[in-house]
XYZ file of C-alpha atoms in Angstrom:
384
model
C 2.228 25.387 -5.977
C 2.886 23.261 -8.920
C 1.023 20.306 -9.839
C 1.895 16.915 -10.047
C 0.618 14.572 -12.426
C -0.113 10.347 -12.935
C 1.471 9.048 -16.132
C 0.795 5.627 -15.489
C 0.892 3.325 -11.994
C 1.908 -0.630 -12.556
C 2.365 -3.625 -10.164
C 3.587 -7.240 -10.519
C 1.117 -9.621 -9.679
C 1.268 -10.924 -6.394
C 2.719 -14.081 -5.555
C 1.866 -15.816 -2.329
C 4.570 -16.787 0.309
C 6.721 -20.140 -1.547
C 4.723 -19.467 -4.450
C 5.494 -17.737 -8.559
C 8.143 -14.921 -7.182
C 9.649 -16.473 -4.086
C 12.939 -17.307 -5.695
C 13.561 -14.271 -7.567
C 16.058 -11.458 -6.320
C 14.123 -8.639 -4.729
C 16.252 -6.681 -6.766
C 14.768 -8.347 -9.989
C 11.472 -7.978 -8.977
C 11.901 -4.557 -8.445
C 13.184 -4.273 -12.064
C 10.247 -5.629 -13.614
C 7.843 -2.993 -12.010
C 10.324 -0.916 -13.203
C 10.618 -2.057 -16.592
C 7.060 -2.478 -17.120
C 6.176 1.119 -16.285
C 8.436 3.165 -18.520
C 8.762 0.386 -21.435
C 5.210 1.455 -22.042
C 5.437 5.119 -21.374
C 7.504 7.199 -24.149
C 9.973 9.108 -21.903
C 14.047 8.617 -21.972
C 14.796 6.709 -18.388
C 17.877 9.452 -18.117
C 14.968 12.518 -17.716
C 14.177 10.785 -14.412
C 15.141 12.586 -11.695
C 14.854 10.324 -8.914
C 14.209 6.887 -8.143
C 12.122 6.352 -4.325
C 11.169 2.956 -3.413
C 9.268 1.577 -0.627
C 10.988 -1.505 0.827
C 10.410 -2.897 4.566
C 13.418 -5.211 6.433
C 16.038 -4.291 4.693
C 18.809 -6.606 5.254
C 20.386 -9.481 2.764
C 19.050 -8.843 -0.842
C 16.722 -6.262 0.215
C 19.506 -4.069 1.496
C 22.371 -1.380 -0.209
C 19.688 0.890 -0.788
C 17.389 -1.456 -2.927
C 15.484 1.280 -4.673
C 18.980 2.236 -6.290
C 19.799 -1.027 -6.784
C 16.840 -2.282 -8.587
C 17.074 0.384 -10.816
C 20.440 -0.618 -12.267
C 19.313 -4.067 -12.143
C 16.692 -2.915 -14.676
C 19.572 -1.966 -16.824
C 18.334 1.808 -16.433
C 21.316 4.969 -16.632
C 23.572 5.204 -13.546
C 23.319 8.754 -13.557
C 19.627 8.325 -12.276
C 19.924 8.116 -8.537
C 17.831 5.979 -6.508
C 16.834 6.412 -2.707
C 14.929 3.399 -0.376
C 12.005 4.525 1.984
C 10.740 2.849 5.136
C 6.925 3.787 6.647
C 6.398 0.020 7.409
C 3.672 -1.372 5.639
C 2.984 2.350 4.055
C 6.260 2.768 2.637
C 5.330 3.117 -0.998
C 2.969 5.281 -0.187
C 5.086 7.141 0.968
C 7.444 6.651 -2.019
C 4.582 8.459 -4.433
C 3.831 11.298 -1.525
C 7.543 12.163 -1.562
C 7.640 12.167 -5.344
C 4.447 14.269 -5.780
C 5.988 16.714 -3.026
C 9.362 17.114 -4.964
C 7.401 18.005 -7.838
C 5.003 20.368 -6.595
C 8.277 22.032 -5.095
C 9.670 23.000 -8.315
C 12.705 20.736 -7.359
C 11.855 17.456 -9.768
C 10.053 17.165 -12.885
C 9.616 13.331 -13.261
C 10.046 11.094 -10.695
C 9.390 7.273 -10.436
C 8.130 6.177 -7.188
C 6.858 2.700 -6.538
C 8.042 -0.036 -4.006
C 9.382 -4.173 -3.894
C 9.185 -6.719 -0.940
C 9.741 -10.234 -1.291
C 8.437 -11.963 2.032
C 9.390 -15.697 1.121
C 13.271 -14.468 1.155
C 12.811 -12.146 3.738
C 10.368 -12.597 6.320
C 8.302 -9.865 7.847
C 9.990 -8.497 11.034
C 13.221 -9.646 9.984
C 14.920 -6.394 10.751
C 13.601 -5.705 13.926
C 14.697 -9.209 15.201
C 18.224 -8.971 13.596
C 19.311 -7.170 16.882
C 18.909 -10.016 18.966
C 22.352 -11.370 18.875
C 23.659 -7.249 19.453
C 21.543 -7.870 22.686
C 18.082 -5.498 21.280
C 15.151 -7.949 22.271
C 13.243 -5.075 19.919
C 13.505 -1.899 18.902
C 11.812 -0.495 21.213
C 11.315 -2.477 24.872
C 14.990 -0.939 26.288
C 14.558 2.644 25.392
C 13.859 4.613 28.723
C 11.343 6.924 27.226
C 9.845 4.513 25.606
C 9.392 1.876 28.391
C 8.154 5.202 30.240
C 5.504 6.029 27.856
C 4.088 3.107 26.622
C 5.210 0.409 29.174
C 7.220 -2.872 28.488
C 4.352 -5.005 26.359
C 3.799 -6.281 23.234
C 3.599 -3.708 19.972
C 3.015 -5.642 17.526
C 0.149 -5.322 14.713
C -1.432 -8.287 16.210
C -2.122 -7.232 19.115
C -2.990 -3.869 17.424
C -5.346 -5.742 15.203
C -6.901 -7.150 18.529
C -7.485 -4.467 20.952
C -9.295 -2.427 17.549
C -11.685 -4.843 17.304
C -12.432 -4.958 21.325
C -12.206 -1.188 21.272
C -14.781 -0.751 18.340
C -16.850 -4.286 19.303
C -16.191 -5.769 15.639
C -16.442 -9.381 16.279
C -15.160 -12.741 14.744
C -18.189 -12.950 12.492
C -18.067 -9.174 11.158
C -14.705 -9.708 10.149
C -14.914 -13.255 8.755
C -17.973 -11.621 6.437
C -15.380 -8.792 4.664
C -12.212 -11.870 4.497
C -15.311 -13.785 2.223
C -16.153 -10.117 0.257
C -12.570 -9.773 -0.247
C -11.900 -12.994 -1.725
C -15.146 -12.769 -3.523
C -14.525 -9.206 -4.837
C -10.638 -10.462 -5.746
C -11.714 -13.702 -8.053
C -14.440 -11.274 -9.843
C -11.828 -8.790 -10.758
C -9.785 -11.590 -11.829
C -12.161 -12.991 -13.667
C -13.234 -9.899 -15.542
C -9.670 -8.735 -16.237
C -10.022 -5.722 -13.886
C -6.655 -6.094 -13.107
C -5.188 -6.701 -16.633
C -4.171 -3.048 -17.763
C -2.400 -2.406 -13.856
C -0.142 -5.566 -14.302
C 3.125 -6.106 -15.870
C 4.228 -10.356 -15.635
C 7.251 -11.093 -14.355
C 8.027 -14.116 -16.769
C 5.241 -16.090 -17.644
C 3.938 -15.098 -13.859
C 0.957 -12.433 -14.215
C -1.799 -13.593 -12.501
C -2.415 -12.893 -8.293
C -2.131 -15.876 -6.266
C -3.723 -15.146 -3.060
C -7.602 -15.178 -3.974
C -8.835 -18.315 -3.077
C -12.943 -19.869 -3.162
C -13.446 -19.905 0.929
C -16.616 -20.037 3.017
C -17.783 -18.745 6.191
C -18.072 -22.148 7.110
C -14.031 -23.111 6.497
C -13.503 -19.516 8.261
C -15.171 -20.619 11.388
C -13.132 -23.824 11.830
C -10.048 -22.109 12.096
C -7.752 -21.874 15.447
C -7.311 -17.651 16.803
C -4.032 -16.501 16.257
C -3.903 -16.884 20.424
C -6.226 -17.610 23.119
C -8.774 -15.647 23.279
C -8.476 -13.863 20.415
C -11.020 -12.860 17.457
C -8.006 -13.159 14.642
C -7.701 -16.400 12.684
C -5.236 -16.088 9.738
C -8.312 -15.823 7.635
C -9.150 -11.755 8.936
C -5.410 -11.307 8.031
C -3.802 -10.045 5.219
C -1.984 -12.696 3.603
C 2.101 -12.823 3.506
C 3.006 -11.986 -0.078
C 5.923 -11.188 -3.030
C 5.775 -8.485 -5.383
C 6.625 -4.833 -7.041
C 4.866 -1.964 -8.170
C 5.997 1.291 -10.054
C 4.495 5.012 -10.897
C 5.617 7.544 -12.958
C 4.945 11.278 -11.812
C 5.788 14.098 -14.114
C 5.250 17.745 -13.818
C 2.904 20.186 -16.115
C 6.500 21.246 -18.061
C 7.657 17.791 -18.395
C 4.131 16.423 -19.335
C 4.449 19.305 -22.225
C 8.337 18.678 -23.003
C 8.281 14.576 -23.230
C 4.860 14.200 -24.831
C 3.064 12.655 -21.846
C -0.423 12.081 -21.244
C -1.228 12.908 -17.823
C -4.393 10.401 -16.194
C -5.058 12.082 -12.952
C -3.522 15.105 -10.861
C -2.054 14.453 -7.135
C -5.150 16.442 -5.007
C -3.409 15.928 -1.761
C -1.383 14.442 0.377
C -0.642 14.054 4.410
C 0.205 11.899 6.988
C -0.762 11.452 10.822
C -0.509 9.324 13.644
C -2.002 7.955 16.366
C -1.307 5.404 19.697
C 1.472 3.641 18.621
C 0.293 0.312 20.113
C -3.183 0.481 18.638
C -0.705 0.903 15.968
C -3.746 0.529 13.304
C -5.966 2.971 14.079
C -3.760 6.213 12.130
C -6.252 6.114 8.711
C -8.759 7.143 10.527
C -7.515 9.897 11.876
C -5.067 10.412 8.603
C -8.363 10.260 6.799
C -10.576 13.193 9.028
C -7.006 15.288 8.182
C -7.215 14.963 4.711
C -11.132 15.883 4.670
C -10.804 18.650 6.968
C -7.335 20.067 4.421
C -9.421 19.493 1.370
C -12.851 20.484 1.837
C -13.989 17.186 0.706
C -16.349 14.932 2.367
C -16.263 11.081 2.457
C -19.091 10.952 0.153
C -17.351 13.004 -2.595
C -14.946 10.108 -2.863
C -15.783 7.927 -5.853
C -13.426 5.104 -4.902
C -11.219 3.797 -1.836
C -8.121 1.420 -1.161
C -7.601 0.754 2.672
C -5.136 -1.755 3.353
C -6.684 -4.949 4.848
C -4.203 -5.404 7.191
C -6.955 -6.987 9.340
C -9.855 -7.065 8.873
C -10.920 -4.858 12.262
C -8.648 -2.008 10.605
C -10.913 -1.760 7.458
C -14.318 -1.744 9.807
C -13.145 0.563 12.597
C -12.202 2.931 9.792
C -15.312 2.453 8.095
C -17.360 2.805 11.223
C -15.726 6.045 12.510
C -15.969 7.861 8.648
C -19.202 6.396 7.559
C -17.915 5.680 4.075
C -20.264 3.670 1.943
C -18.363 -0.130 1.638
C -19.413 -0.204 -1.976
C -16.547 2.114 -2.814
C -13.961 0.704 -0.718
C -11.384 -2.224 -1.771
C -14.272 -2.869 -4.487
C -11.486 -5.490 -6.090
C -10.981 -7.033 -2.610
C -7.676 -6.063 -0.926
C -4.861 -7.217 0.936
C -7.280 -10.556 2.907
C -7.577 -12.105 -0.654
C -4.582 -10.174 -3.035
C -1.865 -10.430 -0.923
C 0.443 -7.548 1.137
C 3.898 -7.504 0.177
C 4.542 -4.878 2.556
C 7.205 -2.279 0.749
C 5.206 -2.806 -2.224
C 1.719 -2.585 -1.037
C 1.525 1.476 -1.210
C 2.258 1.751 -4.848
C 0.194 -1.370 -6.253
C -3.183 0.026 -4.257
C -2.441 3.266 -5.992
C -2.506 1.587 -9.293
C -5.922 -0.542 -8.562
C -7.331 3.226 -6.922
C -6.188 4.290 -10.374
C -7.080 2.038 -12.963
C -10.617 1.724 -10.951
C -11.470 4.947 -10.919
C -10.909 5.369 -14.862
C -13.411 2.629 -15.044
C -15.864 3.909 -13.139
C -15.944 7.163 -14.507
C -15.282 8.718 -10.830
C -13.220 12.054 -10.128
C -11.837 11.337 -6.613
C -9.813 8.594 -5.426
C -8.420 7.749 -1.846
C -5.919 5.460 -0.642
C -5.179 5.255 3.292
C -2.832 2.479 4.795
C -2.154 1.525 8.632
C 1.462 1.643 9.346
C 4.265 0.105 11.827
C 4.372 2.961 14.819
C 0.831 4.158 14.447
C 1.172 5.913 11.167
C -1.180 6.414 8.093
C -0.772 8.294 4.684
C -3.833 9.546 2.847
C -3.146 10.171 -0.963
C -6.079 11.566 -2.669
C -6.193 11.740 -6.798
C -8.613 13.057 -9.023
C -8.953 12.031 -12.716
C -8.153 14.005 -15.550
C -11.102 14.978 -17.270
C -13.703 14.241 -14.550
């Protein structure tokens, strides 16, 4: 099998919901990811061989097959074609997996993968709730085979979020102490320009909005997201805008165009697991992975989990004993945002840009998905 390689990996900073990126056109957010990664990479935009895109509720501006569409918005050739992928909040994971795949198939030899969401425009579960008025309460409650298996209640990553942290006995106070690590990690990076070589501004915007100076204290006044519940908004991952982009190439385009490859795609896989635990897939995505590769969880140098919640992060970390010091070491999706399509993409290019840093070989990013998915994606640097 061939071997795909990582050119470069860019994101947009992250605005938060009404905030720096809330009025622009998904499809012009897009763009910029777009623009940003190959205006500083030295290959033509008409060797591309395909566009993927993560994007989640697609209707309005985030529909027409968005990943085509923000590619022409970025004033790229129309002979590149351009193709829109959904895995929920994994879907630009899913973007790069597909891309590294087509590659390693001998059927592409640069592809650009990366994802857009804009959550002020669009809010999150618009799509599923745009059946109401074609009489769909969801899109699932209805479906004989589902109402069989799984009954008529709620799926919903809330009460996902809720039942993991009864399940694994993670309480209000565990996951109120990783929301403050995240924030804290989050303003560090900021602070130390961590993040400066993975973004690309969007106008005079380039610098994350989410991280904000909290306390356990402030945490602990907060309302539950329902009676009885551990989840306040401040275990959540926060509702965000932005884009991210990555350029994949193979060994004979590396060699043809001049590129410098900065890691190698080790693996990649997907599982799932109870659809309305919903959350619990990267751990189980993440024993797959081990298991396929003959790695262990201590010969990963660094980690991005999505923070969906909190209880997602520390059930995984429980169940694969994985030192916290490696994982979301920049703070993650509590403190940085989660614009859902994007998400995927713009962990890859923190797991990427961090692990040059560090001097690390292995990198791992895992994400909790809509229907009780997870993709693992594990890199490892060139020249480790």
């Amino acid at each position: 099998m061939r071997e795909a390689y990582v050119i470069d990996a860019v994101r947009t900073p992250v605005g938060k919901r009404g905030g720096a990126l809330a009025g622009v056109h998904p499809a012009d957010l897009g763009a910029a990811a777009l623009r940003g990664l190959l205006g500083r990479n030295a290959i033509d935009p008409v060797q591309v061989d395909d566009v993927i895109v993560g994007c989640v509720d697609n209707i309005g501006p985030q529909a027409g097959n968005i990943g085509r569409t923000a590619w022409l918005t970025a004033g790229y050739p129309e002979e590149v074609p351009g193709v829109t992928v959904d895995r929920q909040c994994g879907s630009s994971q899913q973007a790069i997996n597909f891309g590294a795949q087509a590659i390693m198939s001998g059927t592409a030899e640069v592809i650009v993968a990366g994802g857009v969401q804009n959550m002020s425009a669009i809010p999150i579960s618009a799509a599923m709730l745009a059946g109401k008025e074609y009489g769909f309460e969801s899109p699932f409650v209805g479906a004989e085979g589902w109402d069989h298996r799984y009954g008529t209640g709620e799926v919903s990553q809330f009460n996902g979020a809720q039942l993991i942290a009864e399940k694994w006995d993670i309480s209000r106070e565990d996951m109120e102490h990783w929301a403050l690590r995240s924030h804290d990690r989050a303003r560090a990076a900021i602070a130390e320009g961590r993040f400066d070589r993975e973004i690309v501004p969007v106008g005079d915007f380039w610098i994350d909005q989410g991280p904000r100076e909290t306390s356990l204290a402030k945490m602990a006044a907060l309302q539950p997201l329902s009676e009885g519940s551990r989840l306040t908004a401040a275990v959540a991952s926060q509702i965000s805008d932005g884009a991210s982009a990555t350029l994949l190439a193979s060994e004979w385009a590396v060699q043809e165009y001049g590129l410098t490859p900065r890691a190698r795609i080790h693996h990649v896989s997907a599982r799932g697991a109870d659809p309305i635990y919903m959350l619990t897939a990267p751990i189980a995505a993440t024993r797959w992975a081990l298991e396929k590769t003959g790695l262990t969880i201590d010969d990963i140098d660094v980690i991005e989990i999505n923070e969906a919640f909190a209880s997602v992060v520390l059930a995984w970390l429980k169940e694969t004993g994985a030192d916290p010091d490696k994982v979301n070491v920049n703070g993650g999706a509590i403190a940085l945002g989660h614009p859902l399509g994007a998400t995927g993409a713009k962990l890859f290019a923190t797991l990427l840009h961090e692990l040059e840093r560090r001097g690390g070989r292995y990198g791992l990013l895992t994400i909790c998905e809509g229907g009780g998915t997870a993709n693992v994606t594990i890199i490892e640097r060139i020249g480790a």
